[in-house]
Tab-separated table of C-alpha atoms in Angstrom:
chain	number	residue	atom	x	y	z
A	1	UNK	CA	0.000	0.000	0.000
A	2	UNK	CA	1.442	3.035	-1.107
A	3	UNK	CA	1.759	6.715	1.134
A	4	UNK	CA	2.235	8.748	-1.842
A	5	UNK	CA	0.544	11.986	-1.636
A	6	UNK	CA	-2.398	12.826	-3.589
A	7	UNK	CA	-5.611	14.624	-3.983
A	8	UNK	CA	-8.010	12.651	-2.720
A	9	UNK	CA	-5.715	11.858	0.314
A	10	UNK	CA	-5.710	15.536	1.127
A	11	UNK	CA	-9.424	16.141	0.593
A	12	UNK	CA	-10.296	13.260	3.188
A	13	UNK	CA	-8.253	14.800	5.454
A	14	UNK	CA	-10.165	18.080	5.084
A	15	UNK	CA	-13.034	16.660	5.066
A	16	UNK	CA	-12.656	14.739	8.522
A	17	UNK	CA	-10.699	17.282	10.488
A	18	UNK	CA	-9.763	16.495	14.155
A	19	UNK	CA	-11.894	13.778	14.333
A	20	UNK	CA	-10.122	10.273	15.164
A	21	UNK	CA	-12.436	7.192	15.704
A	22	UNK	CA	-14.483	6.349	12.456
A	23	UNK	CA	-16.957	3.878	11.874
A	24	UNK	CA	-16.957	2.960	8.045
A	25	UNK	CA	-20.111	2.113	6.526
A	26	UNK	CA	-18.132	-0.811	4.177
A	27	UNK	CA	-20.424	-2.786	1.724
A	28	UNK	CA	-17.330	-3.370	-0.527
A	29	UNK	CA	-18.412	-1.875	-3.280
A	30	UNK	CA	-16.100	0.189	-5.356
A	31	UNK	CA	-17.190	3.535	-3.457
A	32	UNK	CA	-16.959	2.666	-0.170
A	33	UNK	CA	-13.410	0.062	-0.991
A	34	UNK	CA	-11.899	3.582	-1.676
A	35	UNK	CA	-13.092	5.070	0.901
A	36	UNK	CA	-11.846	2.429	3.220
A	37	UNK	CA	-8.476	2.200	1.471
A	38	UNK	CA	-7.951	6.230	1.668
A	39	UNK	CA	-8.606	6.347	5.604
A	40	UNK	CA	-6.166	3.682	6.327
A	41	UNK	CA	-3.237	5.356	4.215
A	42	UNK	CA	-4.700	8.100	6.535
A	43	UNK	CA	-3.878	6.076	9.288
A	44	UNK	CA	-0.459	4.854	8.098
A	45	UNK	CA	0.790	8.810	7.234
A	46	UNK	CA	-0.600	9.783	10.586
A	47	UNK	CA	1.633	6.899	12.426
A	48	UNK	CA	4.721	7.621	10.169
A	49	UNK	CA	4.258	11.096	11.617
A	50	UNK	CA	3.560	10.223	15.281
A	51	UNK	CA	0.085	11.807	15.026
A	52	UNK	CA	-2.524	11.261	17.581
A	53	UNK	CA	-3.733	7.887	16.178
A	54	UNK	CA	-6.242	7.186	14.177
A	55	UNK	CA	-9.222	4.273	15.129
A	56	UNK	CA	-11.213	2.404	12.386
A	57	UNK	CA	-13.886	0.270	12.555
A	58	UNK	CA	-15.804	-1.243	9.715
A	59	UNK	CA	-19.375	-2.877	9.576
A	60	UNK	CA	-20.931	-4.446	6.598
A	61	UNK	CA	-24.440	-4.989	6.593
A	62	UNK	CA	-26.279	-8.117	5.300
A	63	UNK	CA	-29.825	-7.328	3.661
A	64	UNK	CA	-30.315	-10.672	3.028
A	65	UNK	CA	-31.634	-9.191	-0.687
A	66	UNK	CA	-29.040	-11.064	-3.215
A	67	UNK	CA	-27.658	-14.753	-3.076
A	68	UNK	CA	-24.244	-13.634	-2.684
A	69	UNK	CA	-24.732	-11.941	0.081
A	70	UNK	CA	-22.535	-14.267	2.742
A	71	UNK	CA	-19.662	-13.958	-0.315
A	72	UNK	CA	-19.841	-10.274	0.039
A	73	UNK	CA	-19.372	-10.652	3.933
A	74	UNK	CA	-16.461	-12.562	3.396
A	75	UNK	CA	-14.838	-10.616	1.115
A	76	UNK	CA	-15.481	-7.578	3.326
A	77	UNK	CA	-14.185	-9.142	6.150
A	78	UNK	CA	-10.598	-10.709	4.223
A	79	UNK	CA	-10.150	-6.520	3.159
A	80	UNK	CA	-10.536	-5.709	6.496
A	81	UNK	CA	-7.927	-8.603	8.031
A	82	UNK	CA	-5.437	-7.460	5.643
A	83	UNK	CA	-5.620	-4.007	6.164
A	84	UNK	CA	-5.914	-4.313	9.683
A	85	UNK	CA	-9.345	-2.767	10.238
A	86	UNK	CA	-12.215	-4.174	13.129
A	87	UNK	CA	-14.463	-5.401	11.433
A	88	UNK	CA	-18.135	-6.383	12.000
A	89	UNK	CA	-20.889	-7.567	9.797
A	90	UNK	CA	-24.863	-7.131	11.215
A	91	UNK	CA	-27.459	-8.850	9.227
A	92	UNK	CA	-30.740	-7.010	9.028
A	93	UNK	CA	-34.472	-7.938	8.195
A	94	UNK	CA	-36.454	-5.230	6.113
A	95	UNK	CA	-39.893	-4.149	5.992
A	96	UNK	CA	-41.338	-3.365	2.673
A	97	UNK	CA	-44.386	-2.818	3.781
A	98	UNK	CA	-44.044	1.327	3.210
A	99	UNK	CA	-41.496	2.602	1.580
A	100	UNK	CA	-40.076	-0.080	-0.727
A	101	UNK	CA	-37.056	-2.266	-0.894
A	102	UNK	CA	-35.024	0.643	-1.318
A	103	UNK	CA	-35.840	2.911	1.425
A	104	UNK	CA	-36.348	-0.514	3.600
A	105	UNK	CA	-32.564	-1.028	3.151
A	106	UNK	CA	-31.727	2.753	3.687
A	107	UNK	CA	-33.662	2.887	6.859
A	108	UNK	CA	-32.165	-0.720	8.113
A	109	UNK	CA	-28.873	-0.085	7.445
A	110	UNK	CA	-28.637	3.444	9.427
A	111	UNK	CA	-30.096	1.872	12.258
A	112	UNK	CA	-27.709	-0.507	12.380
A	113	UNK	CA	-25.421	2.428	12.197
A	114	UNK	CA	-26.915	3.998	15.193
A	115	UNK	CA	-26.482	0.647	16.995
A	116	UNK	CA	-23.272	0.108	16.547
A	117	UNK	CA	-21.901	3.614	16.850
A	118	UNK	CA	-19.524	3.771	20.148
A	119	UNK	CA	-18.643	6.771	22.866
A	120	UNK	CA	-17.010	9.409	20.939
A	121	UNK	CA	-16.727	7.689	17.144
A	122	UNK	CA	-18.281	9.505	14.156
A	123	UNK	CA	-20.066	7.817	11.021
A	124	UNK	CA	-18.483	7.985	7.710
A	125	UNK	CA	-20.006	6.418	4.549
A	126	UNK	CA	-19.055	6.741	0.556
A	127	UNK	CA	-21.704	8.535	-1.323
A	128	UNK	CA	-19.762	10.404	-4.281
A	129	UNK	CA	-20.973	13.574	-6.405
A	130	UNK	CA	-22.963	10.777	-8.797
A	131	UNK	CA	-24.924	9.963	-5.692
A	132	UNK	CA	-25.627	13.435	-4.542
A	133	UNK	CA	-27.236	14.047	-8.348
A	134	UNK	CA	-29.472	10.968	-8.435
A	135	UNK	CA	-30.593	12.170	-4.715
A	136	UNK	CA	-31.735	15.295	-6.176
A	137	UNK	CA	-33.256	14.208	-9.140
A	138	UNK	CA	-35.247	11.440	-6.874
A	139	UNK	CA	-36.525	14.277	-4.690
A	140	UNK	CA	-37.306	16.550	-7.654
A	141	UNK	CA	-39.433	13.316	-9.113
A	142	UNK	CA	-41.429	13.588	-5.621
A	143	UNK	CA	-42.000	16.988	-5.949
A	144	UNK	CA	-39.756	17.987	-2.533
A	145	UNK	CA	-39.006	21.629	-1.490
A	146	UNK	CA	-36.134	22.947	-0.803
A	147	UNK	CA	-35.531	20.618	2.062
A	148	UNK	CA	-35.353	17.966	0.100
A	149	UNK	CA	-33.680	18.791	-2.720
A	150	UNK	CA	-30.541	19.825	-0.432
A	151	UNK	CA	-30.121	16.340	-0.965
A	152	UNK	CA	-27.106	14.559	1.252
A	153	UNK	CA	-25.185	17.504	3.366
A	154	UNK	CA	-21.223	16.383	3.542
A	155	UNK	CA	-21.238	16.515	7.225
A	156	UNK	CA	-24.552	16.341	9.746
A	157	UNK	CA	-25.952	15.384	13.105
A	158	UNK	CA	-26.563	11.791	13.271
A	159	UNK	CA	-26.890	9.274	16.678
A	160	UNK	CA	-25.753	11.863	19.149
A	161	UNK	CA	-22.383	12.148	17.194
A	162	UNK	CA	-21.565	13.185	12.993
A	163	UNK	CA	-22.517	11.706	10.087
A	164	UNK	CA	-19.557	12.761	7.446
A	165	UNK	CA	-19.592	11.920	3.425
A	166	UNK	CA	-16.004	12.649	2.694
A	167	UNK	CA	-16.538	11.867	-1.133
A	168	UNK	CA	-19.582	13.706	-1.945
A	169	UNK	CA	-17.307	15.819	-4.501
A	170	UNK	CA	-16.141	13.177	-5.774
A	171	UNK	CA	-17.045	11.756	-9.022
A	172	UNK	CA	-17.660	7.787	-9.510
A	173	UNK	CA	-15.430	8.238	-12.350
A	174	UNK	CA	-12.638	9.344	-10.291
A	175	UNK	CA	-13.111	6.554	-7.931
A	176	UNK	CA	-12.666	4.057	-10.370
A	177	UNK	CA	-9.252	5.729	-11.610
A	178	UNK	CA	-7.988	5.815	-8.425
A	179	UNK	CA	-9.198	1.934	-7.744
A	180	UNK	CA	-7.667	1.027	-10.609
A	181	UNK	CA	-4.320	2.846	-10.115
A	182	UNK	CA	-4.587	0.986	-6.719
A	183	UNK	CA	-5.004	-2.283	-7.743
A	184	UNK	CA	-8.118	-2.487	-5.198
A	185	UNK	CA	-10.755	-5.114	-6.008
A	186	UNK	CA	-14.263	-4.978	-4.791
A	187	UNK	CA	-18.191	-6.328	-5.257
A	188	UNK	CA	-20.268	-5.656	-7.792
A	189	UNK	CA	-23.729	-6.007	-6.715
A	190	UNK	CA	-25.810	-7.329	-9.732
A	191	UNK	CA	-28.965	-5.892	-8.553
A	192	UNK	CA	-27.503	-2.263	-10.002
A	193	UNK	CA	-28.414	-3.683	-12.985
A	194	UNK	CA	-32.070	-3.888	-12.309
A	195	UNK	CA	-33.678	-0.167	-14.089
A	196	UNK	CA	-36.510	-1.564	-11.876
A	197	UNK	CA	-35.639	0.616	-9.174
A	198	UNK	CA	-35.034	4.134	-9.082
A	199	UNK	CA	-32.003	5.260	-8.608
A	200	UNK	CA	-30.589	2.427	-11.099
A	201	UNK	CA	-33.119	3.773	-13.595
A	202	UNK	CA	-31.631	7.306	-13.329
A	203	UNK	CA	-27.923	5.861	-13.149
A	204	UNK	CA	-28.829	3.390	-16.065
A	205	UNK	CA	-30.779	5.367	-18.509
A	206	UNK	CA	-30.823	8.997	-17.458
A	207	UNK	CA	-27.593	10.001	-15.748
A	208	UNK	CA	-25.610	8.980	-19.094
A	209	UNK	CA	-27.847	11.401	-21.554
A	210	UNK	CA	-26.946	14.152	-18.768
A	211	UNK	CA	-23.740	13.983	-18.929
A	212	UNK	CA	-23.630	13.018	-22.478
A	213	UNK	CA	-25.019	16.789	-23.345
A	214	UNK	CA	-23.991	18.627	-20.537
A	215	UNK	CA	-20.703	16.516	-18.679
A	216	UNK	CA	-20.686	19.144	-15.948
A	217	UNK	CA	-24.235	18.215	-14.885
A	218	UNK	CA	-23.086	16.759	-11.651
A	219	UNK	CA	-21.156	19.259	-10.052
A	220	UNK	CA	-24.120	21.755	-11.103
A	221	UNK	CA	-26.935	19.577	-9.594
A	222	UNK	CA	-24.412	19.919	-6.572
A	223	UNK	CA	-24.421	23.327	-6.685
A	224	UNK	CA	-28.046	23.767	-6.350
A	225	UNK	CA	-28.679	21.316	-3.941
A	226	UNK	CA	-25.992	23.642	-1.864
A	227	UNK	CA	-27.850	26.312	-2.384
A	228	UNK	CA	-31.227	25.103	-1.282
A	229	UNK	CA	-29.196	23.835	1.923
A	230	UNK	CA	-28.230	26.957	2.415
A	231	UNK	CA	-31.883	28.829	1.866
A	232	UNK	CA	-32.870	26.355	4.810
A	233	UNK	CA	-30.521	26.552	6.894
A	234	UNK	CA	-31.510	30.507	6.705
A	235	UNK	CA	-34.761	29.750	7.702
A	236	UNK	CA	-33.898	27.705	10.518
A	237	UNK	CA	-32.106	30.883	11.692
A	238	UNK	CA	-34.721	33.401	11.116
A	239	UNK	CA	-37.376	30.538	12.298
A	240	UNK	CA	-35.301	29.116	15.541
A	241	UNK	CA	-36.901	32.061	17.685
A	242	UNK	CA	-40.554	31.365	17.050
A	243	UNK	CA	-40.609	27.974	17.050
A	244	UNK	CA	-38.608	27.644	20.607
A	245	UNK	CA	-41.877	30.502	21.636
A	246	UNK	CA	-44.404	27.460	20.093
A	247	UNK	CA	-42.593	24.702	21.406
A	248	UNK	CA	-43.376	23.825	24.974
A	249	UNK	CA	-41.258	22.054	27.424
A	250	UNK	CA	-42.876	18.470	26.845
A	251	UNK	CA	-42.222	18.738	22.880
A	252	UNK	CA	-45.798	19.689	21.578
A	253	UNK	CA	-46.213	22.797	19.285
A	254	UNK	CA	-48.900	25.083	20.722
A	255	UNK	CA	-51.462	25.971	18.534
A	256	UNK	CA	-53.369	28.646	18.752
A	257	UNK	CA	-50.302	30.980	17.927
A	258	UNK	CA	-49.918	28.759	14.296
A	259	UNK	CA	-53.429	29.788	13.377
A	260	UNK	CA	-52.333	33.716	12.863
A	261	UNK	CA	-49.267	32.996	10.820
A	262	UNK	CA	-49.715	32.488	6.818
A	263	UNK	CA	-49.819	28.813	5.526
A	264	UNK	CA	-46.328	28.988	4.271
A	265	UNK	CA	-44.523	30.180	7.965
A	266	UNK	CA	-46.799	27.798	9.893
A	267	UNK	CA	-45.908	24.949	7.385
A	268	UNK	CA	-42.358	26.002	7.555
A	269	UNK	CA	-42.548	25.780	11.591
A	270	UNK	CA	-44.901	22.856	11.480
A	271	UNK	CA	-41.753	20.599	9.097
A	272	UNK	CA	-38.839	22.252	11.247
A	273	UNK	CA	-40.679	20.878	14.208
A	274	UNK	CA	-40.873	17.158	13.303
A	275	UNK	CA	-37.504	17.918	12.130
A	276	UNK	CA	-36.084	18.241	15.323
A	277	UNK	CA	-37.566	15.301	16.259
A	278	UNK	CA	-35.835	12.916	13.760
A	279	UNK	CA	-39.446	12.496	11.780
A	280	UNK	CA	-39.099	12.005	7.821
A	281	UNK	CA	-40.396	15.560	6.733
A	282	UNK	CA	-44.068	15.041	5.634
A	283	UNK	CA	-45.595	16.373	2.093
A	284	UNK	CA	-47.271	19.150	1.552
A	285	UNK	CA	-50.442	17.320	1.801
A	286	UNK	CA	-49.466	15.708	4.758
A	287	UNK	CA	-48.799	19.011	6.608
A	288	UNK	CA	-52.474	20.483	5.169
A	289	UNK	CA	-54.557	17.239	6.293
A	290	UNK	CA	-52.823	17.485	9.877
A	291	UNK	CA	-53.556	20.893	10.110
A	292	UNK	CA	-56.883	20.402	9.035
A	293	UNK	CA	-57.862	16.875	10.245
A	294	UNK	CA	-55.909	17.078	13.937
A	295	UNK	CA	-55.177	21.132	14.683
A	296	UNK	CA	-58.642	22.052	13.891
A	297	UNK	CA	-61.152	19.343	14.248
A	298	UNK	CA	-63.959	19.947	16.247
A	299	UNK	CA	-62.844	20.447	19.914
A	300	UNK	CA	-64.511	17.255	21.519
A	301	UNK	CA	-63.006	14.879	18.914
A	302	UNK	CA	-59.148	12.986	19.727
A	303	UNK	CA	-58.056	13.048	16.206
A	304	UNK	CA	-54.620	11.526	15.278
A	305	UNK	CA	-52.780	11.527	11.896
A	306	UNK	CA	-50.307	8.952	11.134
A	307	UNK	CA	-46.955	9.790	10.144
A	308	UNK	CA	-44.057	6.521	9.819
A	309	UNK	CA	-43.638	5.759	13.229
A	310	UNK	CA	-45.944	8.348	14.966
A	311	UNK	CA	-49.363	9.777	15.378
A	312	UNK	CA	-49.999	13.300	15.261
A	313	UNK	CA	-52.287	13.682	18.498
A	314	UNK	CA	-54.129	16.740	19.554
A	315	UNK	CA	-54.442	17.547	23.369
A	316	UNK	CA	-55.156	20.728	25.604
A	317	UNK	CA	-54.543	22.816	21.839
A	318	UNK	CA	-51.218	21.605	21.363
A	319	UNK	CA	-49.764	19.046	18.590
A	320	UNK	CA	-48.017	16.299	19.894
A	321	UNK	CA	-45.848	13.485	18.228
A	322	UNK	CA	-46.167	9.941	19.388
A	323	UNK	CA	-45.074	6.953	19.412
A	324	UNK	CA	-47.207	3.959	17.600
A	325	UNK	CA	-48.171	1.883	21.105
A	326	UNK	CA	-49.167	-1.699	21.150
A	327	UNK	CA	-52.923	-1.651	22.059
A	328	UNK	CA	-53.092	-2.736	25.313
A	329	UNK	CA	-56.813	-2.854	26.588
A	330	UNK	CA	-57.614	-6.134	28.213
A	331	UNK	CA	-54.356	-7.086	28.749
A	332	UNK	CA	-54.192	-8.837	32.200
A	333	UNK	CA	-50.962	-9.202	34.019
A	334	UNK	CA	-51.252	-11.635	37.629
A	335	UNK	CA	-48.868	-9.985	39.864
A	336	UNK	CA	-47.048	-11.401	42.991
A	337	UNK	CA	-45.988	-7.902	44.579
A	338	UNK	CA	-43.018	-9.639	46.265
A	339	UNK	CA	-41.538	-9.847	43.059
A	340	UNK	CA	-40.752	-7.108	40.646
A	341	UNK	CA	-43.094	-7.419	37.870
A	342	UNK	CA	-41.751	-6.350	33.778
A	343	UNK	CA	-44.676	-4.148	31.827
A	344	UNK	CA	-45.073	-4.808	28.582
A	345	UNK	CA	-44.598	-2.528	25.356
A	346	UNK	CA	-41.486	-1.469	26.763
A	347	UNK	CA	-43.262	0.593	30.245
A	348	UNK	CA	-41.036	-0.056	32.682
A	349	UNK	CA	-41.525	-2.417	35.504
A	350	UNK	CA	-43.165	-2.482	39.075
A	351	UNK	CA	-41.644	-2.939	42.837
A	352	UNK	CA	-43.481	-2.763	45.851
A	353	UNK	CA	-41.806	-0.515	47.763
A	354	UNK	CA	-41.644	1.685	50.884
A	355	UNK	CA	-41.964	4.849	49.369
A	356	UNK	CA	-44.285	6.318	47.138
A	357	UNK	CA	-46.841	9.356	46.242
A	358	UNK	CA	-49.546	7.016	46.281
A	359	UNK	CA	-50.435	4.516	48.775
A	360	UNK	CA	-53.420	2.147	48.792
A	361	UNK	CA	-54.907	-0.813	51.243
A	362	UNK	CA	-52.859	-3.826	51.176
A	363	UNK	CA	-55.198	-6.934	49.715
A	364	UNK	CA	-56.969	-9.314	51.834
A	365	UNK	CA	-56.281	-13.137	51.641
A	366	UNK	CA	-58.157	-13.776	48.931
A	367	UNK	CA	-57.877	-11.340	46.557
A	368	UNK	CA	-55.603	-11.553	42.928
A	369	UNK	CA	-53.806	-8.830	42.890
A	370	UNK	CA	-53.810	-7.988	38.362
A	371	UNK	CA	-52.519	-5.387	36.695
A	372	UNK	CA	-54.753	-4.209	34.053
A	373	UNK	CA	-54.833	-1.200	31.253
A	374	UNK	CA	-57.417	0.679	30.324
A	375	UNK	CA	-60.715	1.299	31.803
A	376	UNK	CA	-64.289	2.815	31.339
A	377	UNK	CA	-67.327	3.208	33.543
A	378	UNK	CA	-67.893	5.573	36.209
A	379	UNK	CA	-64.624	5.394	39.062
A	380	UNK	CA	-64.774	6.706	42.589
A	381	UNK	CA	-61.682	7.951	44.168
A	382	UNK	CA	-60.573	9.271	46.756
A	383	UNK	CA	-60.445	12.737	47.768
A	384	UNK	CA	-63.911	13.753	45.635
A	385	UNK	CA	-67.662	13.237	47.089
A	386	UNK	CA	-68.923	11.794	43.377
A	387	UNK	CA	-68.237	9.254	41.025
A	388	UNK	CA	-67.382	10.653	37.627
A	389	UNK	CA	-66.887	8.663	34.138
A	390	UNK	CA	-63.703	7.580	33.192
A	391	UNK	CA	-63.506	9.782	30.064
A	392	UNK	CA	-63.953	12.796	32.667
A	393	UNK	CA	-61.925	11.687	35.367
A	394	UNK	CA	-58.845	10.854	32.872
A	395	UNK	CA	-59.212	14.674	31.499
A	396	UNK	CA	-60.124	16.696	34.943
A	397	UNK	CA	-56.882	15.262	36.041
A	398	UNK	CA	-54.673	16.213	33.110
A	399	UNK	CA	-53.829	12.730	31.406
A	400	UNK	CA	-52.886	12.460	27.780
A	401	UNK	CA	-55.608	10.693	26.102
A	402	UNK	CA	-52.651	8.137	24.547
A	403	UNK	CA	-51.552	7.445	28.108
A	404	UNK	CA	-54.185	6.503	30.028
A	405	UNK	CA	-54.132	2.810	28.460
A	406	UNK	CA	-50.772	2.892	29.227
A	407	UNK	CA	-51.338	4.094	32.796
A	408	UNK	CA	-50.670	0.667	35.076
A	409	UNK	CA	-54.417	-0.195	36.918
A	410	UNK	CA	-54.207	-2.109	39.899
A	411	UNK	CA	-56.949	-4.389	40.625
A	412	UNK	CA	-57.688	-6.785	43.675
A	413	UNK	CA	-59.777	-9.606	41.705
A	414	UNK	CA	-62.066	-7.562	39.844
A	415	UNK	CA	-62.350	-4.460	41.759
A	416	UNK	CA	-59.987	-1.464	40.102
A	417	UNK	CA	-58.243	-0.117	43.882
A	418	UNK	CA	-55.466	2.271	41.940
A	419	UNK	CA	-54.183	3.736	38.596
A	420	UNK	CA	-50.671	4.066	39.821
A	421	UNK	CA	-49.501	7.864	39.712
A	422	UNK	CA	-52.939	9.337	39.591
A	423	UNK	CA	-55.533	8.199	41.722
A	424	UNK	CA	-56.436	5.286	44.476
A	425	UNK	CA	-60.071	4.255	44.044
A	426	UNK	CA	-62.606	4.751	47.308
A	427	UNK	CA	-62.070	0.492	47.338
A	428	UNK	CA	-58.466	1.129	47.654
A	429	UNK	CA	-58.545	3.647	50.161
A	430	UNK	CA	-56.273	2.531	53.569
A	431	UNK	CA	-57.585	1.683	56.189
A	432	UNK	CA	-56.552	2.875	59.830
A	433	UNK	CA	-54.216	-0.390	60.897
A	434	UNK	CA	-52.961	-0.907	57.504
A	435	UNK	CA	-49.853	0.056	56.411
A	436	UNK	CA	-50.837	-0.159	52.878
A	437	UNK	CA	-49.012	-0.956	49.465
A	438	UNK	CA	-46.616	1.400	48.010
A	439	UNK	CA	-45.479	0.290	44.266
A	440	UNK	CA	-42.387	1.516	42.303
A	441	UNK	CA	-42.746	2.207	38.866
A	442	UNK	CA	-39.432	2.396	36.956
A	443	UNK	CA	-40.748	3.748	33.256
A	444	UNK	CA	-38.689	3.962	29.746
A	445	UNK	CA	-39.246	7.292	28.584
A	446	UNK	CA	-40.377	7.431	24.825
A	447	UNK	CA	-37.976	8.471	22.097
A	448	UNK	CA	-39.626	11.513	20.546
């Protein structure tokens, strides 16, 4: 492996600055085989010059998509024993169900970036200046604003840590010169080959006529996606104040204040919003049917908009994003409360304990002690002289209508004696010698 100086050697190092632990997104492919090969003569000039070391680490995922697959591992892994790079492989399962195969493998393959990602290492993967025009044409073909046709940024938040694309100026042309001028070998995945999809449609049939007439098409479609990067990150800027004024300490946007601002501000706050939450920015239509369909449906309504992952809920005039729960009505959990008892859907787990905000009547010999979600009827508890519906109750004392099925009941055989964190029932209500029952609840907080 040579040291010689070159070009691309001093870009990289540009590009990656004083970072020093990298985690290579290596499907051994010609792109990212380059890639790979430039950061470890990286790493060889920087130990020739006693430089504060540089770390690699490489992962190859497995889609499971073409019967070569486990060859590709393989040949990923040999690279990376003779060049003396960690190396890890994670094999992932897709769901088609919708986006496609394509954005199936996108969104699998970054989450097995986010996975993997340790204390202090950034993310580096190959896309070259090819790449960054087939982006933008794909996001012109969907009609995206300016947003989207920024297309791939070189360097970006990602897991806590950066996300850097080194080779985004890069042409693929160039890459295969300097492949071939360093004898590197790599994959060729024959599934490029299939115009079925997208992006090989553009790179097959389109992306040739470009650059047939105009050869400078690239870098030009790279130019305008910079610009449109740069028109939005100016309106973060001059949007950052307002939407910190909507946004309220829990993450929901208020809004009553959206309603006086024109369609195109409040759709600019409304995308900058979900933004900040990691949410795939909705359409245009999207945005107008949750304004109209969830901000301003008729006040006595819960309406909810789904969005990926999430539901757009409306509560107290505020937009919230959440999570897509398991339904959990009628589940029925028997509970031995000298043992600590796991929740499902990921809510934590319970402990009797000594010490709580709510306290209820320990149970008699022969009552089950169940845990139990969701509820309706009329509930008495303690502390008001009438019984009041469920519905009521849940809203008079300020809980989420998506969390009271996730709000833990207690019940001693079928009578409901506590929803734990919010109320204890007249029928759990302590009695002068008892002691009572005091239950820890350890939650996982949601990842919005």
């Amino acid at each position: 492996m040579t040291n010689n100086h070159d070009p691309l050697l001093t870009m990289l190092e540009e590009q990656i600055g004083p970072y020093k632990k990298m985690l290579v997104g290596f499907s051994g492919g010609l792109d990212s085989t380059v890639l790979l090969h430039l950061l470890v003569r990286l790493r060889t000039q920087y130990q020739q010059l006693s430089r504060a070391p540089i770390v690699l680490r490489a992962i190859h995922i497995h889609h499971g998509l073409n019967s070569k697959a486990d060859l590709w591992v393989e040949h990923c892994r040999q690279i990376c024993t003779d060049w003396e790079v960690d190396f890890r492989t994670e094999k992932v399962s897709l769901d088609i169900r919708q986006n496609g195969i394509e954005a199936a493998a996108r969104d699998a393959r970054y989450q097995s970036f986010r996975d993997e990602l340790q204390q202090g290492e950034i993310l580096i993967t190959a896309q070259h200046l090819d790449d960054q025009a087939e982006t933008f044409l794909l996001a012109l073909k969907r009609g995206s604003g300016p947003a989207g046709l920024s297309s791939m940024p070189s360097s970006m938040s990602f897991a806590g840590t950066t996300l850097i694309r080194p080779l985004l100026n890069v042409s693929r042309a160039e890459l295969e010169t300097y492949a071939q001028a360093q004898r590197l070998k790599w994959v060729e995945d024959d599934s490029n080959q299939d115009d079925r999809y997208d992006r090989n449609f553009l790179r097959l049939h389109i992306m040739p006529l470009f650059n047939q007439r105009w050869p400078h098409f690239p870098q030009a479609v790279s130019r305008s996606a910079s610009l449109c990067g740069e028109q939005e990150q100016l309106l973060d800027e001059l949007l950052s104040e307002s939407l910190n004024e909507l946004t309220t300490l829990d993450g929901a946007i208020s809004i009553f204040p959206l309603e006086r601002y024109s369609e195109a501000k409040r759709n600019a706050l409304l995308r900058r919003w979900l933004n900040q939450r990691g949410v795939k920015m909705p359409s245009r239509e999207q945005l107008q049917r949750i304004w109209s369909e969830v901000a301003l449906s008729r006040q006595d309504a819960e309406p909810r908009f789904r969005l990926g992952q999430y539901d757009i809920r409306r509560y107290r005039q505020q937009l919230w994003l959440v999570p897509q729960y398991q339904h959990l009505a009628g589940t029925v959990l028997e509970w031995n409360t000298d043992q600590e008892l796991i929740l499902p859907d990921e809510l934590g787990t319970l402990m009797r304990t000594g010490e709580s905000n709510i306290t209820f009547r320990s149970p008699d010999r022969n009552e089950q002690v169940t845990i139990r979600f969701g509820v309706q009827g009329n509930i008495s508890i303690v502390g008001r002289q009438h019984s009041r519906h469920s519905k009521k109750l849940w809203q008079e004392l300020g809980v989420a209508p998506w969390l009271r099925e996730r709000t833990p009941l207690i019940y001693y055989n079928d009578k409901l004696i506590a929803a734990l964190g919010i109320f204890v029932t007249k029928e759990g209500q302590c009695l002068v010698d008892d002691s009572g029952v005091s239950v820890d609840w350890k939650r996982i907080l949601p990842s919005t």
